[in-house]
Amino acid sequence: MQEIVEQTVAGLGYDLVEIERSAGGLLRITIDLPWSAPAPAPAAAAGDAPEAVAPALPEQFVTVEDCEKVTRQLQFALEVDGVDYKRLEVSSPGIDRPLRHEQDFVRFAGSVIDLTLKAPLGAAAADGQVNANRKKFRGTLERAESGGWQIVWSDEPAVKPGQKVSKKRVPAPLQALGFTLDELKDARLAPLVDFKGRGGAKSGQA
């Protein structure tokens, strides 16, 4: 089934984000619009006048019409392939969008993510700073100096609404954990509600 869904979604010009089978025969398909990293601006030669930089295009989102188009095509493809399901639901990614491929991490670098490792951190990696049995983290996704990926977080307790914070309090230090995609059980955008836009929050609590 995975292959037929991927082929159908890609053939219509969309990216397959996730396939879920739920109780009652519900087949949930999550799609997104294709994304590619912005091309770097060409370096100006010495003596050249600075050129105007074109503004970045606004991010496009999956519409109801997109979901309806994919639903119709998938219903036909799944019937031909003999896939057993009761109800098909096609939707766009939510605020807890999963990150599965290298391109997803490139796209959402700088965002707050929830990350779960396949295996506990281990005493050697924890270095006495973090519980060696810990597998779940929330922090900012960043590119590591090695070229891989890391999550950066602080174990600073969250400030409750109306709570006064002493100016003398020393903030908890930032910590970083490097990881490879093969070490991840799950990674997804943290479901943070920010009325100024998702990009407004750049750090989180583990």
PDB file of C-alpha atoms in Angstrom:
ATOM      1  CA  MET A   1       0.000   0.000   0.000  1.00  0.00           C
ATOM      2  CA  GLN A   2       2.839   2.392   0.872  1.00  0.00           C
ATOM      3  CA  GLU A   3       4.147   2.277  -2.684  1.00  0.00           C
ATOM      4  CA  ILE A   4       0.803   2.886  -4.389  1.00  0.00           C
ATOM      5  CA  VAL A   5       0.028   5.824  -2.094  1.00  0.00           C
ATOM      6  CA  GLU A   6       3.474   7.367  -2.639  1.00  0.00           C
ATOM      7  CA  GLN A   7       3.209   6.975  -6.424  1.00  0.00           C
ATOM      8  CA  THR A   8      -0.295   8.446  -6.544  1.00  0.00           C
ATOM      9  CA  VAL A   9       0.505  11.431  -4.329  1.00  0.00           C
ATOM     10  CA  ALA A  10       3.783  12.176  -6.131  1.00  0.00           C
ATOM     11  CA  GLY A  11       2.099  11.792  -9.505  1.00  0.00           C
ATOM     12  CA  LEU A  12      -0.299  14.606  -8.590  1.00  0.00           C
ATOM     13  CA  GLY A  13       2.604  16.857  -7.600  1.00  0.00           C
ATOM     14  CA  TYR A  14       2.492  16.544  -3.792  1.00  0.00           C
ATOM     15  CA  ASP A  15       4.755  15.110  -1.085  1.00  0.00           C
ATOM     16  CA  LEU A  16       3.597  12.239   1.111  1.00  0.00           C
ATOM     17  CA  VAL A  17       4.157  13.155   4.766  1.00  0.00           C
ATOM     18  CA  GLU A  18       2.499  10.306   6.664  1.00  0.00           C
ATOM     19  CA  ILE A  19       0.242   7.256   6.368  1.00  0.00           C
ATOM     20  CA  GLU A  20      -1.787   6.199   9.401  1.00  0.00           C
ATOM     21  CA  ARG A  21      -4.239   3.341   9.912  1.00  0.00           C
ATOM     22  CA  SER A  22      -6.667   4.003  12.751  1.00  0.00           C
ATOM     23  CA  ALA A  23      -9.358   1.974  14.489  1.00  0.00           C
ATOM     24  CA  GLY A  24     -12.541   1.440  12.517  1.00  0.00           C
ATOM     25  CA  GLY A  25     -10.754   1.109   9.187  1.00  0.00           C
ATOM     26  CA  LEU A  26      -9.791   4.781   8.846  1.00  0.00           C
ATOM     27  CA  LEU A  27      -6.900   5.383   6.471  1.00  0.00           C
ATOM     28  CA  ARG A  28      -5.407   8.833   7.056  1.00  0.00           C
ATOM     29  CA  ILE A  29      -3.040  10.303   4.461  1.00  0.00           C
ATOM     30  CA  THR A  30      -1.132  13.523   5.132  1.00  0.00           C
ATOM     31  CA  ILE A  31       0.224  15.468   2.167  1.00  0.00           C
ATOM     32  CA  ASP A  32       2.215  18.638   1.658  1.00  0.00           C
ATOM     33  CA  LEU A  33       3.337  20.831  -1.208  1.00  0.00           C
ATOM     34  CA  PRO A  34       6.852  20.151  -2.530  1.00  0.00           C
ATOM     35  CA  TRP A  35       9.560  22.277  -0.950  1.00  0.00           C
ATOM     36  CA  SER A  36      13.089  23.079  -2.030  1.00  0.00           C
ATOM     37  CA  ALA A  37      15.728  25.136  -0.261  1.00  0.00           C
ATOM     38  CA  PRO A  38      15.998  28.756  -1.482  1.00  0.00           C
ATOM     39  CA  ALA A  39      18.872  29.284  -3.916  1.00  0.00           C
ATOM     40  CA  PRO A  40      21.714  31.326  -2.403  1.00  0.00           C
ATOM     41  CA  ALA A  41      22.109  34.824  -3.787  1.00  0.00           C
ATOM     42  CA  PRO A  42      24.998  35.140  -6.291  1.00  0.00           C
ATOM     43  CA  ALA A  43      28.082  36.856  -4.902  1.00  0.00           C
ATOM     44  CA  ALA A  44      28.613  40.347  -6.306  1.00  0.00           C
ATOM     45  CA  ALA A  45      31.905  41.039  -8.059  1.00  0.00           C
ATOM     46  CA  ALA A  46      34.147  43.792  -6.716  1.00  0.00           C
ATOM     47  CA  GLY A  47      33.052  47.184  -7.984  1.00  0.00           C
ATOM     48  CA  ASP A  48      29.580  46.022  -8.992  1.00  0.00           C
ATOM     49  CA  ALA A  49      26.619  48.042  -7.800  1.00  0.00           C
ATOM     50  CA  PRO A  50      24.480  46.161  -5.261  1.00  0.00           C
ATOM     51  CA  GLU A  51      21.459  44.567  -6.888  1.00  0.00           C
ATOM     52  CA  ALA A  52      18.001  44.601  -5.417  1.00  0.00           C
ATOM     53  CA  VAL A  53      17.172  41.290  -3.744  1.00  0.00           C
ATOM     54  CA  ALA A  54      13.785  39.842  -4.666  1.00  0.00           C
ATOM     55  CA  PRO A  55      11.568  39.339  -1.608  1.00  0.00           C
ATOM     56  CA  ALA A  56      11.040  35.741  -0.487  1.00  0.00           C
ATOM     57  CA  LEU A  57       7.841  34.194  -1.774  1.00  0.00           C
ATOM     58  CA  PRO A  58       5.219  33.514   0.904  1.00  0.00           C
ATOM     59  CA  GLU A  59       4.962  29.878   1.954  1.00  0.00           C
ATOM     60  CA  GLN A  60       2.170  28.024   0.198  1.00  0.00           C
ATOM     61  CA  PHE A  61      -0.158  25.649   2.008  1.00  0.00           C
ATOM     62  CA  VAL A  62      -2.305  22.663   1.051  1.00  0.00           C
ATOM     63  CA  THR A  63      -5.912  23.657   0.351  1.00  0.00           C
ATOM     64  CA  VAL A  64      -9.204  21.785   0.637  1.00  0.00           C
ATOM     65  CA  GLU A  65      -9.216  21.500  -3.157  1.00  0.00           C
ATOM     66  CA  ASP A  66      -5.802  19.816  -3.056  1.00  0.00           C
ATOM     67  CA  CYS A  67      -7.063  17.264  -0.537  1.00  0.00           C
ATOM     68  CA  GLU A  68     -10.183  16.562  -2.583  1.00  0.00           C
ATOM     69  CA  LYS A  69      -8.123  15.993  -5.732  1.00  0.00           C
ATOM     70  CA  VAL A  70      -5.803  13.551  -3.987  1.00  0.00           C
ATOM     71  CA  THR A  71      -8.752  11.794  -2.305  1.00  0.00           C
ATOM     72  CA  ARG A  72     -10.459  11.103  -5.642  1.00  0.00           C
ATOM     73  CA  GLN A  73      -7.300   9.711  -7.223  1.00  0.00           C
ATOM     74  CA  LEU A  74      -6.387   7.627  -4.182  1.00  0.00           C
ATOM     75  CA  GLN A  75      -9.854   6.094  -3.951  1.00  0.00           C
ATOM     76  CA  PHE A  76      -9.468   4.858  -7.512  1.00  0.00           C
ATOM     77  CA  ALA A  77      -5.871   3.662  -7.046  1.00  0.00           C
ATOM     78  CA  LEU A  78      -6.589   1.841  -3.775  1.00  0.00           C
ATOM     79  CA  GLU A  79      -9.627   0.127  -5.246  1.00  0.00           C
ATOM     80  CA  VAL A  80      -7.606  -1.107  -8.202  1.00  0.00           C
ATOM     81  CA  ASP A  81      -4.888  -2.337  -5.829  1.00  0.00           C
ATOM     82  CA  GLY A  82      -7.436  -4.064  -3.571  1.00  0.00           C
ATOM     83  CA  VAL A  83      -6.478  -2.193  -0.399  1.00  0.00           C
ATOM     84  CA  ASP A  84      -8.908  -2.857   2.446  1.00  0.00           C
ATOM     85  CA  TYR A  85     -10.117   0.246   4.298  1.00  0.00           C
ATOM     86  CA  LYS A  86     -13.442   1.722   5.435  1.00  0.00           C
ATOM     87  CA  ARG A  87     -12.841   5.446   5.144  1.00  0.00           C
ATOM     88  CA  LEU A  88     -10.164   7.610   3.543  1.00  0.00           C
ATOM     89  CA  GLU A  89      -9.096  10.955   4.973  1.00  0.00           C
ATOM     90  CA  VAL A  90      -6.574  13.213   3.210  1.00  0.00           C
ATOM     91  CA  SER A  91      -5.317  16.269   5.083  1.00  0.00           C
ATOM     92  CA  SER A  92      -2.495  18.778   5.330  1.00  0.00           C
ATOM     93  CA  PRO A  93       0.162  18.569   8.080  1.00  0.00           C
ATOM     94  CA  GLY A  94      -0.853  19.883  11.501  1.00  0.00           C
ATOM     95  CA  ILE A  95       1.248  21.970  13.868  1.00  0.00           C
ATOM     96  CA  ASP A  96       2.924  18.737  15.042  1.00  0.00           C
ATOM     97  CA  ARG A  97       4.131  17.873  11.526  1.00  0.00           C
ATOM     98  CA  PRO A  98       6.456  14.840  11.504  1.00  0.00           C
ATOM     99  CA  LEU A  99      10.024  15.255  10.239  1.00  0.00           C
ATOM    100  CA  ARG A 100      11.157  12.161   8.369  1.00  0.00           C
ATOM    101  CA  HIS A 101      13.608  13.114   5.653  1.00  0.00           C
ATOM    102  CA  GLU A 102      16.784  15.191   5.504  1.00  0.00           C
ATOM    103  CA  GLN A 103      14.928  17.837   3.519  1.00  0.00           C
ATOM    104  CA  ASP A 104      12.382  18.185   6.355  1.00  0.00           C
ATOM    105  CA  PHE A 105      15.186  19.025   8.784  1.00  0.00           C
ATOM    106  CA  VAL A 106      16.680  21.542   6.366  1.00  0.00           C
ATOM    107  CA  ARG A 107      13.278  23.165   5.872  1.00  0.00           C
ATOM    108  CA  PHE A 108      12.486  23.505   9.572  1.00  0.00           C
ATOM    109  CA  ALA A 109      15.959  24.320  10.934  1.00  0.00           C
ATOM    110  CA  GLY A 110      15.547  26.889  13.708  1.00  0.00           C
ATOM    111  CA  SER A 111      12.135  25.548  14.745  1.00  0.00           C
ATOM    112  CA  VAL A 112      11.270  23.978  18.094  1.00  0.00           C
ATOM    113  CA  ILE A 113      10.885  20.218  17.740  1.00  0.00           C
ATOM    114  CA  ASP A 114       9.968  17.205  19.870  1.00  0.00           C
ATOM    115  CA  LEU A 115      12.488  14.416  19.413  1.00  0.00           C
ATOM    116  CA  THR A 116      12.420  10.799  20.631  1.00  0.00           C
ATOM    117  CA  LEU A 117      15.487   8.564  20.364  1.00  0.00           C
ATOM    118  CA  LYS A 118      15.238   4.844  19.608  1.00  0.00           C
ATOM    119  CA  ALA A 119      17.547   4.084  22.550  1.00  0.00           C
ATOM    120  CA  PRO A 120      18.283   5.932  25.808  1.00  0.00           C
ATOM    121  CA  LEU A 121      20.997   8.554  25.702  1.00  0.00           C
ATOM    122  CA  GLY A 122      23.471   6.441  27.698  1.00  0.00           C
ATOM    123  CA  ALA A 123      25.891   7.436  30.429  1.00  0.00           C
ATOM    124  CA  ALA A 124      28.765   8.258  28.078  1.00  0.00           C
ATOM    125  CA  ALA A 125      26.736  10.607  25.909  1.00  0.00           C
ATOM    126  CA  ALA A 126      24.967  12.163  28.907  1.00  0.00           C
ATOM    127  CA  ASP A 127      28.321  12.978  30.554  1.00  0.00           C
ATOM    128  CA  GLY A 128      26.572  13.415  33.881  1.00  0.00           C
ATOM    129  CA  GLN A 129      24.615  16.417  32.616  1.00  0.00           C
ATOM    130  CA  VAL A 130      21.456  14.600  31.532  1.00  0.00           C
ATOM    131  CA  ASN A 131      19.634  11.492  32.781  1.00  0.00           C
ATOM    132  CA  ALA A 132      21.269   8.576  30.944  1.00  0.00           C
ATOM    133  CA  ASN A 133      17.850   6.918  30.465  1.00  0.00           C
ATOM    134  CA  ARG A 134      16.376   9.960  28.767  1.00  0.00           C
ATOM    135  CA  LYS A 135      15.018   9.510  25.245  1.00  0.00           C
ATOM    136  CA  LYS A 136      12.688  12.513  24.777  1.00  0.00           C
ATOM    137  CA  PHE A 137      13.791  16.103  24.181  1.00  0.00           C
ATOM    138  CA  ARG A 138      12.223  19.409  23.172  1.00  0.00           C
ATOM    139  CA  GLY A 139      14.454  22.139  21.818  1.00  0.00           C
ATOM    140  CA  THR A 140      15.614  24.103  18.811  1.00  0.00           C
ATOM    141  CA  LEU A 141      16.706  22.208  15.707  1.00  0.00           C
ATOM    142  CA  GLU A 142      20.103  23.436  14.518  1.00  0.00           C
ATOM    143  CA  ARG A 143      22.800  22.410  12.074  1.00  0.00           C
ATOM    144  CA  ALA A 144      25.805  21.057  13.998  1.00  0.00           C
ATOM    145  CA  GLU A 145      29.382  22.135  13.299  1.00  0.00           C
ATOM    146  CA  SER A 146      30.066  18.617  12.030  1.00  0.00           C
ATOM    147  CA  GLY A 147      27.451  19.147   9.320  1.00  0.00           C
ATOM    148  CA  GLY A 148      24.895  16.881  11.001  1.00  0.00           C
ATOM    149  CA  TRP A 149      22.007  17.920  13.225  1.00  0.00           C
ATOM    150  CA  GLN A 150      21.623  18.828  16.882  1.00  0.00           C
ATOM    151  CA  ILE A 151      18.866  19.842  19.253  1.00  0.00           C
ATOM    152  CA  VAL A 152      19.597  22.685  21.675  1.00  0.00           C
ATOM    153  CA  TRP A 153      17.565  23.089  24.847  1.00  0.00           C
ATOM    154  CA  SER A 154      17.529  24.443  28.375  1.00  0.00           C
ATOM    155  CA  ASP A 155      16.035  22.712  31.399  1.00  0.00           C
ATOM    156  CA  GLU A 156      14.852  26.081  32.713  1.00  0.00           C
ATOM    157  CA  PRO A 157      11.427  25.580  34.371  1.00  0.00           C
ATOM    158  CA  ALA A 158       8.581  27.178  32.441  1.00  0.00           C
ATOM    159  CA  VAL A 159       7.386  30.494  33.901  1.00  0.00           C
ATOM    160  CA  LYS A 160       3.712  30.367  34.848  1.00  0.00           C
ATOM    161  CA  PRO A 161       1.407  33.257  33.867  1.00  0.00           C
ATOM    162  CA  GLY A 162       1.699  36.052  36.423  1.00  0.00           C
ATOM    163  CA  GLN A 163       4.752  34.507  38.071  1.00  0.00           C
ATOM    164  CA  LYS A 164       7.512  36.963  38.950  1.00  0.00           C
ATOM    165  CA  VAL A 165      11.034  35.968  38.005  1.00  0.00           C
ATOM    166  CA  SER A 166      13.912  37.200  40.149  1.00  0.00           C
ATOM    167  CA  LYS A 167      16.492  39.218  38.236  1.00  0.00           C
ATOM    168  CA  LYS A 168      19.172  37.489  40.299  1.00  0.00           C
ATOM    169  CA  ARG A 169      18.184  34.015  39.150  1.00  0.00           C
ATOM    170  CA  VAL A 170      20.875  32.422  37.019  1.00  0.00           C
ATOM    171  CA  PRO A 171      19.329  30.860  33.915  1.00  0.00           C
ATOM    172  CA  ALA A 172      19.923  27.184  33.267  1.00  0.00           C
ATOM    173  CA  PRO A 173      22.685  26.624  30.698  1.00  0.00           C
ATOM    174  CA  LEU A 174      21.917  25.619  27.147  1.00  0.00           C
ATOM    175  CA  GLN A 175      22.641  22.001  26.275  1.00  0.00           C
ATOM    176  CA  ALA A 176      23.088  20.415  22.872  1.00  0.00           C
ATOM    177  CA  LEU A 177      22.656  16.868  21.606  1.00  0.00           C
ATOM    178  CA  GLY A 178      23.912  15.792  18.204  1.00  0.00           C
ATOM    179  CA  PHE A 179      22.009  13.040  16.426  1.00  0.00           C
ATOM    180  CA  THR A 180      21.607  11.202  13.147  1.00  0.00           C
ATOM    181  CA  LEU A 181      18.290  10.443  11.494  1.00  0.00           C
ATOM    182  CA  ASP A 182      18.920   6.707  12.018  1.00  0.00           C
ATOM    183  CA  GLU A 183      18.943   7.259  15.794  1.00  0.00           C
ATOM    184  CA  LEU A 184      15.452   8.794  15.822  1.00  0.00           C
ATOM    185  CA  LYS A 185      12.265   6.968  16.690  1.00  0.00           C
ATOM    186  CA  ASP A 186      10.193  10.091  16.061  1.00  0.00           C
ATOM    187  CA  ALA A 187      10.753  13.776  15.351  1.00  0.00           C
ATOM    188  CA  ARG A 188       8.100  16.398  14.747  1.00  0.00           C
ATOM    189  CA  LEU A 189       7.448  20.099  15.107  1.00  0.00           C
ATOM    190  CA  ALA A 190       6.493  20.998  18.671  1.00  0.00           C
ATOM    191  CA  PRO A 191       2.756  21.868  18.782  1.00  0.00           C
ATOM    192  CA  LEU A 192       3.308  25.409  20.043  1.00  0.00           C
ATOM    193  CA  VAL A 193       0.554  27.974  19.600  1.00  0.00           C
ATOM    194  CA  ASP A 194       2.030  31.388  18.801  1.00  0.00           C
ATOM    195  CA  PHE A 195      -0.405  34.079  17.681  1.00  0.00           C
ATOM    196  CA  LYS A 196       2.518  35.944  16.114  1.00  0.00           C
ATOM    197  CA  GLY A 197       3.249  32.964  13.884  1.00  0.00           C
ATOM    198  CA  ARG A 198       5.173  29.706  14.346  1.00  0.00           C
ATOM    199  CA  GLY A 199       8.464  31.414  13.609  1.00  0.00           C
ATOM    200  CA  GLY A 200       8.168  33.552  16.724  1.00  0.00           C
ATOM    201  CA  ALA A 201       9.222  30.750  19.093  1.00  0.00           C
ATOM    202  CA  LYS A 202      12.798  29.618  18.729  1.00  0.00           C
ATOM    203  CA  SER A 203      13.516  27.783  21.969  1.00  0.00           C
ATOM    204  CA  GLY A 204      11.711  25.308  24.205  1.00  0.00           C
ATOM    205  CA  GLN A 205      11.854  23.273  27.338  1.00  0.00           C
ATOM    206  CA  ALA A 206      12.837  19.628  27.352  1.00  0.00           C
TER     207      ALA A 206
END
